[in-house]
mmCIF file of C-alpha atoms in Angstrom:
data_model
loop_
_atom_site.group_PDB
_atom_site.id
_atom_site.type_symbol
_atom_site.label_atom_id
_atom_site.label_comp_id
_atom_site.label_asym_id
_atom_site.label_seq_id
_atom_site.Cartn_x
_atom_site.Cartn_y
_atom_site.Cartn_z
ATOM 1 C CA UNK A 1 -37.441 9.335 49.168
ATOM 2 C CA UNK A 2 -40.529 7.211 48.863
ATOM 3 C CA UNK A 3 -40.264 3.482 48.242
ATOM 4 C CA UNK A 4 -42.740 0.784 47.294
ATOM 5 C CA UNK A 5 -41.327 -2.711 47.874
ATOM 6 C CA UNK A 6 -42.822 -5.680 46.030
ATOM 7 C CA UNK A 7 -41.569 -9.222 46.658
ATOM 8 C CA UNK A 8 -41.891 -10.669 43.181
ATOM 9 C CA UNK A 9 -41.881 -14.266 42.056
ATOM 10 C CA UNK A 10 -41.067 -12.853 38.623
ATOM 11 C CA UNK A 11 -40.392 -9.352 37.332
ATOM 12 C CA UNK A 12 -39.411 -8.071 33.916
ATOM 13 C CA UNK A 13 -39.030 -4.668 32.343
ATOM 14 C CA UNK A 14 -38.113 -3.264 28.948
ATOM 15 C CA UNK A 15 -37.134 0.364 28.254
ATOM 16 C CA UNK A 16 -39.430 1.695 25.515
ATOM 17 C CA UNK A 17 -38.918 5.427 25.037
ATOM 18 C CA UNK A 18 -36.774 8.210 26.466
ATOM 19 C CA UNK A 19 -38.536 10.783 28.611
ATOM 20 C CA UNK A 20 -38.082 14.347 27.403
ATOM 21 C CA UNK A 21 -35.738 15.413 30.216
ATOM 22 C CA UNK A 22 -32.260 16.855 30.341
ATOM 23 C CA UNK A 23 -31.096 13.994 32.609
ATOM 24 C CA UNK A 24 -31.388 10.636 30.884
ATOM 25 C CA UNK A 25 -29.218 7.548 31.047
ATOM 26 C CA UNK A 26 -28.350 5.434 28.076
ATOM 27 C CA UNK A 27 -30.064 2.069 28.329
ATOM 28 C CA UNK A 28 -29.955 -1.424 26.981
ATOM 29 C CA UNK A 29 -33.432 -1.759 25.458
ATOM 30 C CA UNK A 30 -33.606 -5.527 25.766
ATOM 31 C CA UNK A 31 -35.923 -7.241 28.251
ATOM 32 C CA UNK A 32 -34.450 -7.719 31.736
ATOM 33 C CA UNK A 33 -35.942 -10.585 33.770
ATOM 34 C CA UNK A 34 -35.601 -11.450 37.462
ATOM 35 C CA UNK A 35 -36.956 -14.189 39.735
ATOM 36 C CA UNK A 36 -37.547 -14.187 43.511
ATOM 37 C CA UNK A 37 -36.688 -10.507 43.603
ATOM 38 C CA UNK A 38 -37.354 -7.580 45.882
ATOM 39 C CA UNK A 39 -38.412 -4.828 43.488
ATOM 40 C CA UNK A 40 -37.922 -1.388 45.022
ATOM 41 C CA UNK A 41 -39.854 1.317 43.197
ATOM 42 C CA UNK A 42 -38.125 4.535 44.320
ATOM 43 C CA UNK A 43 -39.154 8.152 43.976
ATOM 44 C CA UNK A 44 -36.552 10.811 44.686
ATOM 45 C CA UNK A 45 -38.314 13.823 46.192
ATOM 46 C CA UNK A 46 -37.326 17.488 46.327
ATOM 47 C CA UNK A 47 -34.615 17.985 48.941
ATOM 48 C CA UNK A 48 -33.547 14.331 49.002
ATOM 49 C CA UNK A 49 -30.206 15.025 47.336
ATOM 50 C CA UNK A 50 -29.169 17.297 50.200
ATOM 51 C CA UNK A 51 -30.208 14.572 52.700
ATOM 52 C CA UNK A 52 -28.693 11.706 50.702
ATOM 53 C CA UNK A 53 -26.296 10.387 53.373
ATOM 54 C CA UNK A 54 -29.093 10.006 55.913
ATOM 55 C CA UNK A 55 -31.432 8.479 53.325
ATOM 56 C CA UNK A 56 -28.830 6.019 51.991
ATOM 57 C CA UNK A 57 -28.076 4.732 55.470
ATOM 58 C CA UNK A 58 -31.722 4.212 56.463
ATOM 59 C CA UNK A 59 -32.804 2.820 53.091
ATOM 60 C CA UNK A 60 -29.933 0.341 52.754
ATOM 61 C CA UNK A 61 -30.365 -0.901 56.342
ATOM 62 C CA UNK A 62 -34.090 -1.381 55.671
ATOM 63 C CA UNK A 63 -33.433 -3.086 52.342
ATOM 64 C CA UNK A 64 -30.941 -5.553 53.833
ATOM 65 C CA UNK A 65 -33.225 -6.313 56.777
ATOM 66 C CA UNK A 66 -36.149 -6.990 54.448
ATOM 67 C CA UNK A 67 -34.033 -9.201 52.160
ATOM 68 C CA UNK A 68 -32.996 -11.310 55.163
ATOM 69 C CA UNK A 69 -36.605 -11.676 56.338
ATOM 70 C CA UNK A 70 -37.718 -12.714 52.848
ATOM 71 C CA UNK A 71 -34.691 -14.862 52.016
ATOM 72 C CA UNK A 72 -34.188 -12.823 48.843
ATOM 73 C CA UNK A 73 -30.800 -12.568 47.107
ATOM 74 C CA UNK A 74 -31.877 -10.292 44.218
ATOM 75 C CA UNK A 75 -32.903 -6.635 44.303
ATOM 76 C CA UNK A 76 -34.099 -4.355 41.516
ATOM 77 C CA UNK A 77 -34.029 -0.609 42.110
ATOM 78 C CA UNK A 78 -36.637 0.843 39.768
ATOM 79 C CA UNK A 79 -36.826 4.656 39.449
ATOM 80 C CA UNK A 80 -40.518 5.457 39.642
ATOM 81 C CA UNK A 81 -41.599 9.109 39.731
ATOM 82 C CA UNK A 82 -45.256 8.226 40.350
ATOM 83 C CA UNK A 83 -45.135 7.978 44.153
ATOM 84 C CA UNK A 84 -44.913 11.755 44.690
ATOM 85 C CA UNK A 85 -45.841 15.069 43.123
ATOM 86 C CA UNK A 86 -42.851 16.765 44.753
ATOM 87 C CA UNK A 87 -39.952 15.439 42.676
ATOM 88 C CA UNK A 88 -36.263 16.264 42.916
ATOM 89 C CA UNK A 89 -34.756 18.016 39.901
ATOM 90 C CA UNK A 90 -33.958 15.331 37.291
ATOM 91 C CA UNK A 91 -30.188 16.018 37.291
ATOM 92 C CA UNK A 92 -30.057 15.680 41.092
ATOM 93 C CA UNK A 93 -32.287 12.604 41.092
ATOM 94 C CA UNK A 94 -29.974 10.879 38.623
ATOM 95 C CA UNK A 95 -26.883 11.817 40.663
ATOM 96 C CA UNK A 96 -28.681 10.548 43.784
ATOM 97 C CA UNK A 97 -29.330 7.179 42.107
ATOM 98 C CA UNK A 98 -25.780 6.825 40.796
ATOM 99 C CA UNK A 99 -24.342 7.534 44.241
ATOM 100 C CA UNK A 100 -26.838 5.068 45.723
ATOM 101 C CA UNK A 101 -25.498 2.431 43.302
ATOM 102 C CA UNK A 102 -22.022 2.869 44.796
ATOM 103 C CA UNK A 103 -23.320 2.563 48.358
ATOM 104 C CA UNK A 104 -25.328 -0.539 47.491
ATOM 105 C CA UNK A 105 -22.318 -2.219 45.857
ATOM 106 C CA UNK A 106 -20.248 -1.524 48.982
ATOM 107 C CA UNK A 107 -22.848 -2.897 51.400
ATOM 108 C CA UNK A 108 -24.481 -5.689 49.413
ATOM 109 C CA UNK A 109 -21.231 -7.341 48.393
ATOM 110 C CA UNK A 110 -20.709 -8.487 51.973
ATOM 111 C CA UNK A 111 -24.356 -9.599 52.202
ATOM 112 C CA UNK A 112 -24.166 -11.866 49.128
ATOM 113 C CA UNK A 113 -27.076 -10.002 47.515
ATOM 114 C CA UNK A 114 -27.184 -8.990 43.835
ATOM 115 C CA UNK A 115 -28.777 -5.790 42.646
ATOM 116 C CA UNK A 116 -29.714 -4.146 39.407
ATOM 117 C CA UNK A 117 -31.013 -0.636 38.766
ATOM 118 C CA UNK A 118 -33.397 0.106 35.916
ATOM 119 C CA UNK A 119 -32.426 3.171 33.849
ATOM 120 C CA UNK A 120 -33.528 6.664 34.811
ATOM 121 C CA UNK A 121 -35.322 8.798 32.228
ATOM 122 C CA UNK A 122 -37.170 6.104 30.304
ATOM 123 C CA UNK A 123 -40.746 4.996 29.917
ATOM 124 C CA UNK A 124 -40.595 1.287 30.638
ATOM 125 C CA UNK A 125 -42.922 -1.606 30.083
ATOM 126 C CA UNK A 126 -42.987 -3.993 33.058
ATOM 127 C CA UNK A 127 -44.739 -7.028 34.475
ATOM 128 C CA UNK A 128 -44.657 -8.110 38.084
ATOM 129 C CA UNK A 129 -45.904 -11.251 39.796
ATOM 130 C CA UNK A 130 -46.321 -10.285 43.455
ATOM 131 C CA UNK A 131 -46.114 -13.249 45.834
ATOM 132 C CA UNK A 132 -49.004 -12.071 48.036
ATOM 133 C CA UNK A 133 -47.812 -12.757 51.588
ATOM 134 C CA UNK A 134 -47.838 -10.304 54.553
ATOM 135 C CA UNK A 135 -44.438 -8.764 53.649
ATOM 136 C CA UNK A 136 -44.886 -8.882 49.862
ATOM 137 C CA UNK A 137 -46.068 -5.254 49.583
ATOM 138 C CA UNK A 138 -44.611 -2.530 51.774
ATOM 139 C CA UNK A 139 -44.146 1.215 51.497
ATOM 140 C CA UNK A 140 -41.600 3.444 53.178
ATOM 141 C CA UNK A 141 -40.692 7.125 53.351
ATOM 142 C CA UNK A 142 -37.091 8.039 54.150
#
């Protein structure tokens, strides 16, 4: 899994159009807005589903650590296929994300951190206001 973290002063997205895939989530097509948010653009790569337990553990630990350093209480997980050319099959990527949701709810509840995941299988309009400090833009590979 590849991740691009952006510490955003403000972030919004709006689902616009379904991607022509067999694995698509239903989505609320209204604008979703967030402030002082860690936006995590995630790309699920081929083979990640079979390594999901290892990836979840490392990613969530990293996410919580970064939130503490930044003093952030809001996270957006944003499926973003554009970080790799070696993507997981769409059905497995969606299952991966749904299982990740459960893990995040379990762990983040005790951390007093809120999270939201943007829908998988949609072209989305978005705007991001990156804060521009040393930890505002980071990339990871799990």
